[in-house]
Coordinates of C-alpha atoms and ligand atoms in Angstrom, one line a residue:
X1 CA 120.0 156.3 143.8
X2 CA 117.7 154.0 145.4
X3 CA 118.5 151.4 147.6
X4 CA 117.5 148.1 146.0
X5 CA 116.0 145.2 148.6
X6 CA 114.9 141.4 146.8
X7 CA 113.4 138.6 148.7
X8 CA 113.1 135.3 147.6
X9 CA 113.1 131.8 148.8
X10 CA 113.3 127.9 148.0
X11 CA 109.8 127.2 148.0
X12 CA 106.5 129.1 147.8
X13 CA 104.2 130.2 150.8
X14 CA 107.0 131.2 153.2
X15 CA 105.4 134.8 153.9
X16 CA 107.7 136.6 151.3
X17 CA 104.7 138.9 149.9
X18 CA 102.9 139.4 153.0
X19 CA 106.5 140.3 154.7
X20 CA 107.2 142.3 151.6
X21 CA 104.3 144.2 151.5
X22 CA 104.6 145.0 155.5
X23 CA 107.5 146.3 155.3
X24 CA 107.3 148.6 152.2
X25 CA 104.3 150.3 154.6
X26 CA 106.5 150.5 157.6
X27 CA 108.9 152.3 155.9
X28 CA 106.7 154.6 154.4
X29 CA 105.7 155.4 157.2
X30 CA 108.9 156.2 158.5
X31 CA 108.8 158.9 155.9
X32 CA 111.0 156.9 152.9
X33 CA 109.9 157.1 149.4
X34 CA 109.0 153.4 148.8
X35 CA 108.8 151.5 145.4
X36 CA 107.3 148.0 145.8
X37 CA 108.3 145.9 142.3
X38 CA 106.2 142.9 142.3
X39 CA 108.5 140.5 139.9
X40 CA 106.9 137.2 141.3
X41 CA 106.0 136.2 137.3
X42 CA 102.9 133.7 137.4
X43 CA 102.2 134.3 141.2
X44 CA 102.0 138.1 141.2
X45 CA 99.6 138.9 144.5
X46 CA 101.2 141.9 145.8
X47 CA 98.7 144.0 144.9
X48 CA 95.5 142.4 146.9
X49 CA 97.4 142.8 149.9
X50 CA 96.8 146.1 149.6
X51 CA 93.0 145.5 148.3
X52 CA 94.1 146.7 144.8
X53 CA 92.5 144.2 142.3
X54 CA 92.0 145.8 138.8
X55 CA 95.5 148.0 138.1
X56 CA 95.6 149.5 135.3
X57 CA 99.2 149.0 134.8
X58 CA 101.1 145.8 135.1
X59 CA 104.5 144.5 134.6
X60 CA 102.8 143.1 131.3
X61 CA 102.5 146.7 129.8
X62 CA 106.3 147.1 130.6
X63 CA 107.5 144.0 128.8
X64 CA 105.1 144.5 125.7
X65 CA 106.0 148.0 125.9
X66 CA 102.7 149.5 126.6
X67 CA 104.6 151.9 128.4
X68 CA 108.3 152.8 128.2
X69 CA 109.7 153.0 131.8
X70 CA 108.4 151.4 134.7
X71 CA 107.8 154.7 136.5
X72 CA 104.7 154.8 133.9
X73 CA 103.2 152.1 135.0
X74 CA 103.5 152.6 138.9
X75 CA 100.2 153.0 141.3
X76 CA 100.6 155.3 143.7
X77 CA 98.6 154.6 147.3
X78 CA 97.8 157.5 148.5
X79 CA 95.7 155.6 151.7
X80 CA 99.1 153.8 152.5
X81 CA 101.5 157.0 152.6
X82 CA 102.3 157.3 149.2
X83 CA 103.8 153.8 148.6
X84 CA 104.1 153.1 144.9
X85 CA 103.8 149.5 143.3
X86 CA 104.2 148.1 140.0
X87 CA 101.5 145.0 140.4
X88 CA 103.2 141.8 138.7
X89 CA 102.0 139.8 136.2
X90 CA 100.2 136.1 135.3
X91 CA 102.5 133.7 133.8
X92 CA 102.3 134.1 129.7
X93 CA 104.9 132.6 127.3
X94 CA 106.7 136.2 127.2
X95 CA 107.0 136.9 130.8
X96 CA 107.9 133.3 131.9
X97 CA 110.6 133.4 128.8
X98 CA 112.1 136.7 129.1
X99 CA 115.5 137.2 126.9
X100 CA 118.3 138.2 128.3
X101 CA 117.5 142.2 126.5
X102 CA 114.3 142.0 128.6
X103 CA 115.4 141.1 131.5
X104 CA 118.2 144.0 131.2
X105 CA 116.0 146.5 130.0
X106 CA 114.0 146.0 133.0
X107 CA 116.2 145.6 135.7
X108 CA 117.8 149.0 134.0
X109 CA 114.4 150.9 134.5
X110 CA 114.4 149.5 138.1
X111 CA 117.5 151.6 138.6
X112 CA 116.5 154.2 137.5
X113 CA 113.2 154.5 139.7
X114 CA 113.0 157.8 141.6
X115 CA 112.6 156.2 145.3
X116 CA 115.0 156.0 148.9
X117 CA 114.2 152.0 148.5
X118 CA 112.9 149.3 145.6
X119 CA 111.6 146.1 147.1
X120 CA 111.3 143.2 145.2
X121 CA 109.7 140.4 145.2
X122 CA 111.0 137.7 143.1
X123 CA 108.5 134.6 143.9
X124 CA 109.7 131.6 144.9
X125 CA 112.2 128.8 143.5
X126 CA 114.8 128.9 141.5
X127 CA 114.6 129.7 138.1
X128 CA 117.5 131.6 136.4
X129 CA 114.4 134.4 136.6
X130 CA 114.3 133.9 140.2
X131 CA 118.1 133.9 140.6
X132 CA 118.7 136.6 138.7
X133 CA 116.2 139.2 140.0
X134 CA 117.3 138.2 143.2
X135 CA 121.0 138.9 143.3
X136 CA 120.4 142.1 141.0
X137 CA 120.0 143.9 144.5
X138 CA 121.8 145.3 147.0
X139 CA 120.5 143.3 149.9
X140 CA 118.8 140.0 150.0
X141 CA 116.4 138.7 152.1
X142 CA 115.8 135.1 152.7
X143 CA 112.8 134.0 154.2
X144 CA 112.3 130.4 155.6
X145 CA 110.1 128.9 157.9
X146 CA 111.1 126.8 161.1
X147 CA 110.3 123.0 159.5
X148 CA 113.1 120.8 158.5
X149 CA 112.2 121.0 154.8
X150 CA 111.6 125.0 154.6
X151 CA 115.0 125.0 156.4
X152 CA 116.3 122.7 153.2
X153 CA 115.0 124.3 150.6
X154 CA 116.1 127.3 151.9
X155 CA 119.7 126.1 151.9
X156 CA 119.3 124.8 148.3
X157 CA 118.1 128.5 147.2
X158 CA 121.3 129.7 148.5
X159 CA 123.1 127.2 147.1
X160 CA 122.1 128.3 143.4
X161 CA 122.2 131.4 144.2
X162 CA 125.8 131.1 144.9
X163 CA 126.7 129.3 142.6
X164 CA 124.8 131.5 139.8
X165 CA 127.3 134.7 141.1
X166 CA 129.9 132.8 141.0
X167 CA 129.7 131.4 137.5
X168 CA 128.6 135.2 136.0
X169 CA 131.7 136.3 137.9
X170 CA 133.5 135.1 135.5
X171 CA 133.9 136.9 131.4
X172 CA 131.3 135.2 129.3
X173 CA 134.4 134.3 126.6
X174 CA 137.0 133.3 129.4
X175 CA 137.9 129.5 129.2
X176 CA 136.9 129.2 132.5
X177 CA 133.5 130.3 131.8
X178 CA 133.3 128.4 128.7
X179 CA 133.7 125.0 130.1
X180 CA 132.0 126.2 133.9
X181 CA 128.7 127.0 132.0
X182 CA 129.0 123.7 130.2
X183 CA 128.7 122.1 133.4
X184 CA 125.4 121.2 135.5
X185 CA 126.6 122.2 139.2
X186 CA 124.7 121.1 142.5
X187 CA 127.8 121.9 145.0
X188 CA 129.7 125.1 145.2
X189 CA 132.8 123.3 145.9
X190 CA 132.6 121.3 142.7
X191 CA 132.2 125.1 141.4
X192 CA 135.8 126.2 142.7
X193 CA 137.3 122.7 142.0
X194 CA 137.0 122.7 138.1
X195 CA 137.4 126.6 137.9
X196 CA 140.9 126.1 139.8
X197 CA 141.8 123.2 137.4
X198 CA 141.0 125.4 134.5
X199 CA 143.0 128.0 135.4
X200 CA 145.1 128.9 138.3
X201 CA 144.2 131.4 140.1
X202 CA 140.1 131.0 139.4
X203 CA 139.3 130.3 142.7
X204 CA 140.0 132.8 144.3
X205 CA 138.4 134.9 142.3
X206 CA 135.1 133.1 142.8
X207 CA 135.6 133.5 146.0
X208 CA 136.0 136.5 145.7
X209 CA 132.4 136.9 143.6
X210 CA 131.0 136.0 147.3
X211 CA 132.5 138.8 149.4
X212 CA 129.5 140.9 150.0
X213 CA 126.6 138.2 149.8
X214 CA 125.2 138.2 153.2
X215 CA 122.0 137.6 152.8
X216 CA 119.4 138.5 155.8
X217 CA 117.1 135.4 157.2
X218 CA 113.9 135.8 158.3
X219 CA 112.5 133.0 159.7
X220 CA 108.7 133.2 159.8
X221 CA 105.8 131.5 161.1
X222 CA 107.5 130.5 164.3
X223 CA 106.0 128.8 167.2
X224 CA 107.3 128.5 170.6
X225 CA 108.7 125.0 170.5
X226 CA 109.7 124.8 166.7
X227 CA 112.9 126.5 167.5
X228 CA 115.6 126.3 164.8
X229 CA 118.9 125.9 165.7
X230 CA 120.4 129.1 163.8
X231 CA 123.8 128.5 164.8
X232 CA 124.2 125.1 163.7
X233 CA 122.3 126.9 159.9
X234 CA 124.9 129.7 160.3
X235 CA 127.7 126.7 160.4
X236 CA 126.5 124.6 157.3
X237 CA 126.4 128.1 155.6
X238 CA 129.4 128.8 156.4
X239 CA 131.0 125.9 156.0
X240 CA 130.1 125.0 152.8
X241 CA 128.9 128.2 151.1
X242 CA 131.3 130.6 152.4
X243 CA 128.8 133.1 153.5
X244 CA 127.8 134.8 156.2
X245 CA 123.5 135.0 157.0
X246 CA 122.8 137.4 159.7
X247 CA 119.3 136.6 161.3
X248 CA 117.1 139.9 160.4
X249 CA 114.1 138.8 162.4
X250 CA 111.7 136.1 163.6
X251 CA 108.0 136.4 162.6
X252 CA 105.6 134.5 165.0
X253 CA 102.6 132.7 163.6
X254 CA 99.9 134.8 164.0
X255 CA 96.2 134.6 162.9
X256 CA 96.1 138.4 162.4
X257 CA 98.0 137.9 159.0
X258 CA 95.3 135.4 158.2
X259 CA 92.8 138.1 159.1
X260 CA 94.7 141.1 157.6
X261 CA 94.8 139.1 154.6
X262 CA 90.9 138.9 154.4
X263 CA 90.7 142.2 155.0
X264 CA 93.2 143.3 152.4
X265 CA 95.1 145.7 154.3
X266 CA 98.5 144.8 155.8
X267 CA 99.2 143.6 159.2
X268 CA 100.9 146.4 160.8
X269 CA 98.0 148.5 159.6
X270 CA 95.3 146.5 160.6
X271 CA 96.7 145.2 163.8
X272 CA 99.4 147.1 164.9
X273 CA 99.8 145.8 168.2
X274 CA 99.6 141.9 167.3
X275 CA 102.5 140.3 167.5
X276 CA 103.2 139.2 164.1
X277 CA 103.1 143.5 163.6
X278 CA 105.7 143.9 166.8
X279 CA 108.3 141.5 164.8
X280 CA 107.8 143.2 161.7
X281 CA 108.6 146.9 163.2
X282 CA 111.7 145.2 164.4
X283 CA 112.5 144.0 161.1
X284 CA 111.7 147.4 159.7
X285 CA 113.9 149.4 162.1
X286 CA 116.7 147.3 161.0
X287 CA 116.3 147.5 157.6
X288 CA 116.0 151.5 158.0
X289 CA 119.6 151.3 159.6
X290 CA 120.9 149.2 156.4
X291 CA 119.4 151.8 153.7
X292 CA 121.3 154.5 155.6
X293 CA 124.3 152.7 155.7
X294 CA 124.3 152.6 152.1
X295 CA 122.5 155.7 151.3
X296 CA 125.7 157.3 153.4
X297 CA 128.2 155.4 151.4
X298 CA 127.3 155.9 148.1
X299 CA 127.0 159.3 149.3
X300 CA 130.6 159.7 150.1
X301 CA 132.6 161.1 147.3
X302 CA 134.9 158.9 145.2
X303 CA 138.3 158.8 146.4
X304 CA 140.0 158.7 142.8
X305 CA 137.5 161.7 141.9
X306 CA 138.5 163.6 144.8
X307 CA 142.2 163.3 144.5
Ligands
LIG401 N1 103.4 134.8 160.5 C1 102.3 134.3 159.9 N2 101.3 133.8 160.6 C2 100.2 133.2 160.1 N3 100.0 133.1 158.7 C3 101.0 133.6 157.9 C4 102.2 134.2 158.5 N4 103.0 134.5 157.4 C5 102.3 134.2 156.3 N5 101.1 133.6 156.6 C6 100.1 133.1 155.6 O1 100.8 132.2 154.7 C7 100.3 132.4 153.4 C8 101.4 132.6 152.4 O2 102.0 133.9 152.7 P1 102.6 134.7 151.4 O3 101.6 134.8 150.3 O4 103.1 136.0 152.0 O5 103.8 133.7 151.1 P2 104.8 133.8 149.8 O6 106.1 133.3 150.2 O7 104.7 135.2 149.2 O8 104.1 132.8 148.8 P3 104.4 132.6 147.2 O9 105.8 131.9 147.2 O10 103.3 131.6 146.8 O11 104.4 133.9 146.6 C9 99.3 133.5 153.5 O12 98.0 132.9 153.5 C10 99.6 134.2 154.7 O13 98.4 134.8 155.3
LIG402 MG1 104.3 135.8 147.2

């Protein structure tokens, strides 16, 4: 099965797609069968990155059922090692209003997409959309850039985020959930509060719901003296979301994106030697560790099978 990657952030223009859409190459070039899912409703671009402009498949003919599974609707780039993509769509009343059946028939289809890796690109903000197709995956990748209010909103996207896995950790008829869903949280420990004066015991187990959300920062557009401090980020994080964020990579600023971008090619491609291209290799080697990690444990045979 393949390993599932989402990206997302607070606000828009952060260098999600164009990070994205680098890395997808990179590892296809690394020999990986790549999958690029462009889920990014209304702001769906993936696809001129790679100086594809008409595709004759969209996300659209998913959801109206145009064609069944998403694997019919995938362009192939045969120019860019054989990276597939299913382009995204405009914003229309279906897509931005997907049911709950829509949204779980296509995130089942995603699963069952014949690749080593998905990557997804969820567009910015946080919509339950957003929030959803973002922790669907197995890893998540935040990306923020080195100003104040980037750095902000990209500690209220995790914020929600939380807060959305813990409130689907719990059963949709518990009591907990009942009143917890009644409820219009900003603060995670407001979260545990009222579930723990529900019912004893709750949580912990909402804790619990954030055991395994590490999500990996990038922080892009750097400049030499716009330094963040990560370990005071890592601290707030910690401190009051209970999670760890490992630092992935940093992405200088870099006018070759600007001039990939006009060329419609991706940066590593067009310029591998610029240094926007070095930091995304990095970023790339990493992530090739982390899809054998779990590529090796979900190969490992189930101890209650084997015994
Ligand atoms: N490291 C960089 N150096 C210079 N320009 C950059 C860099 N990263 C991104 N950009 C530019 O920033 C703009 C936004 O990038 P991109 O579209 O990837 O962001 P995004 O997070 O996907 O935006 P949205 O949320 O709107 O989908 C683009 O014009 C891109 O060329
Ligand atoms: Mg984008």
């Amino acid at each position: 099965m393949a390993v599932t990657i989402s990206i997302g952030s607070g606000k828009g223009g952060t260098g999600k797609t164009m990070l994205l859409c680098n890395l997808a190459l990179l590892l296809a070039k690394k020999g990986k069968k790549v999958c690029l899912v462009d889920l990014d409703i209304g702001g769906a671009d993936a696809h001129l990155l790679f100086g594809l402009f008409e595709p004759k498949y969209s996300l659209t003919d998913f959801l109206t059922r145009r064609v069944e599974s998403i694997a019919d609707a995938l362009h192939t780039f045969y120019s860019f090692n054989g990276l597939q993509l299913l382009p995204g769509t405009g914003s229309t009343l279906q897509t931005a209003n997907m049911t709950y059946q829509e949204k779980q028939r296509l995130l089942k289809s995603i699963s069952t997409l014949d690749a080593d890796v998905v990557l997804i690109d969820v567009g910015a903000g946080t919509s339950y959309n957003s929030l959803d197709f973002f922790m669907c995956t197995d890893v998540q990748i935040c990306v923020a850039m080195p100003e104040p209010t980037s750095i902000m909103d990209f500690y209220t996207f995790l914020q929600l985020a939380t807060i959305r896995k813990v409130l689907d950790s719990f059963l949709s008829h518990s009591e907990v959930s009942l009143l917890l869903k009644k409820q219009n949280f900003s603060s995670l420990t407001d979260v545990f509060e009222l579930a723990e004066n529900t019912q004893e015991g709750a949580r912990e187990k909402a804790q619990q719901a954030l055991y395994g959300f590490n999500p990996l920062l990038v922080i892009n557009r750097n400049i030499s003296n716009g330094k963040v401090n990560k370990t005071k980020l890592k601290e707030l994080v910690a401190k009051y979301l209970g999670i760890d964020i490992p630092l992935l990579g940093e992405i200088p600023e870099d006018q070759a994106v600007s001039e990939a971008l006009r060329a419609y090619i991706p940066v590593c491609e067009l310029s591998p030697d610029a240094p926007s291209s070095i930091a995304l290799q990095n970023i790339a080697d990493k992530i090739e560790k982390v899809i054998e990690l779990f590529q090796n444990y979900s190969s490992q045979p189930d101890p209650i099978e084997k015994a």
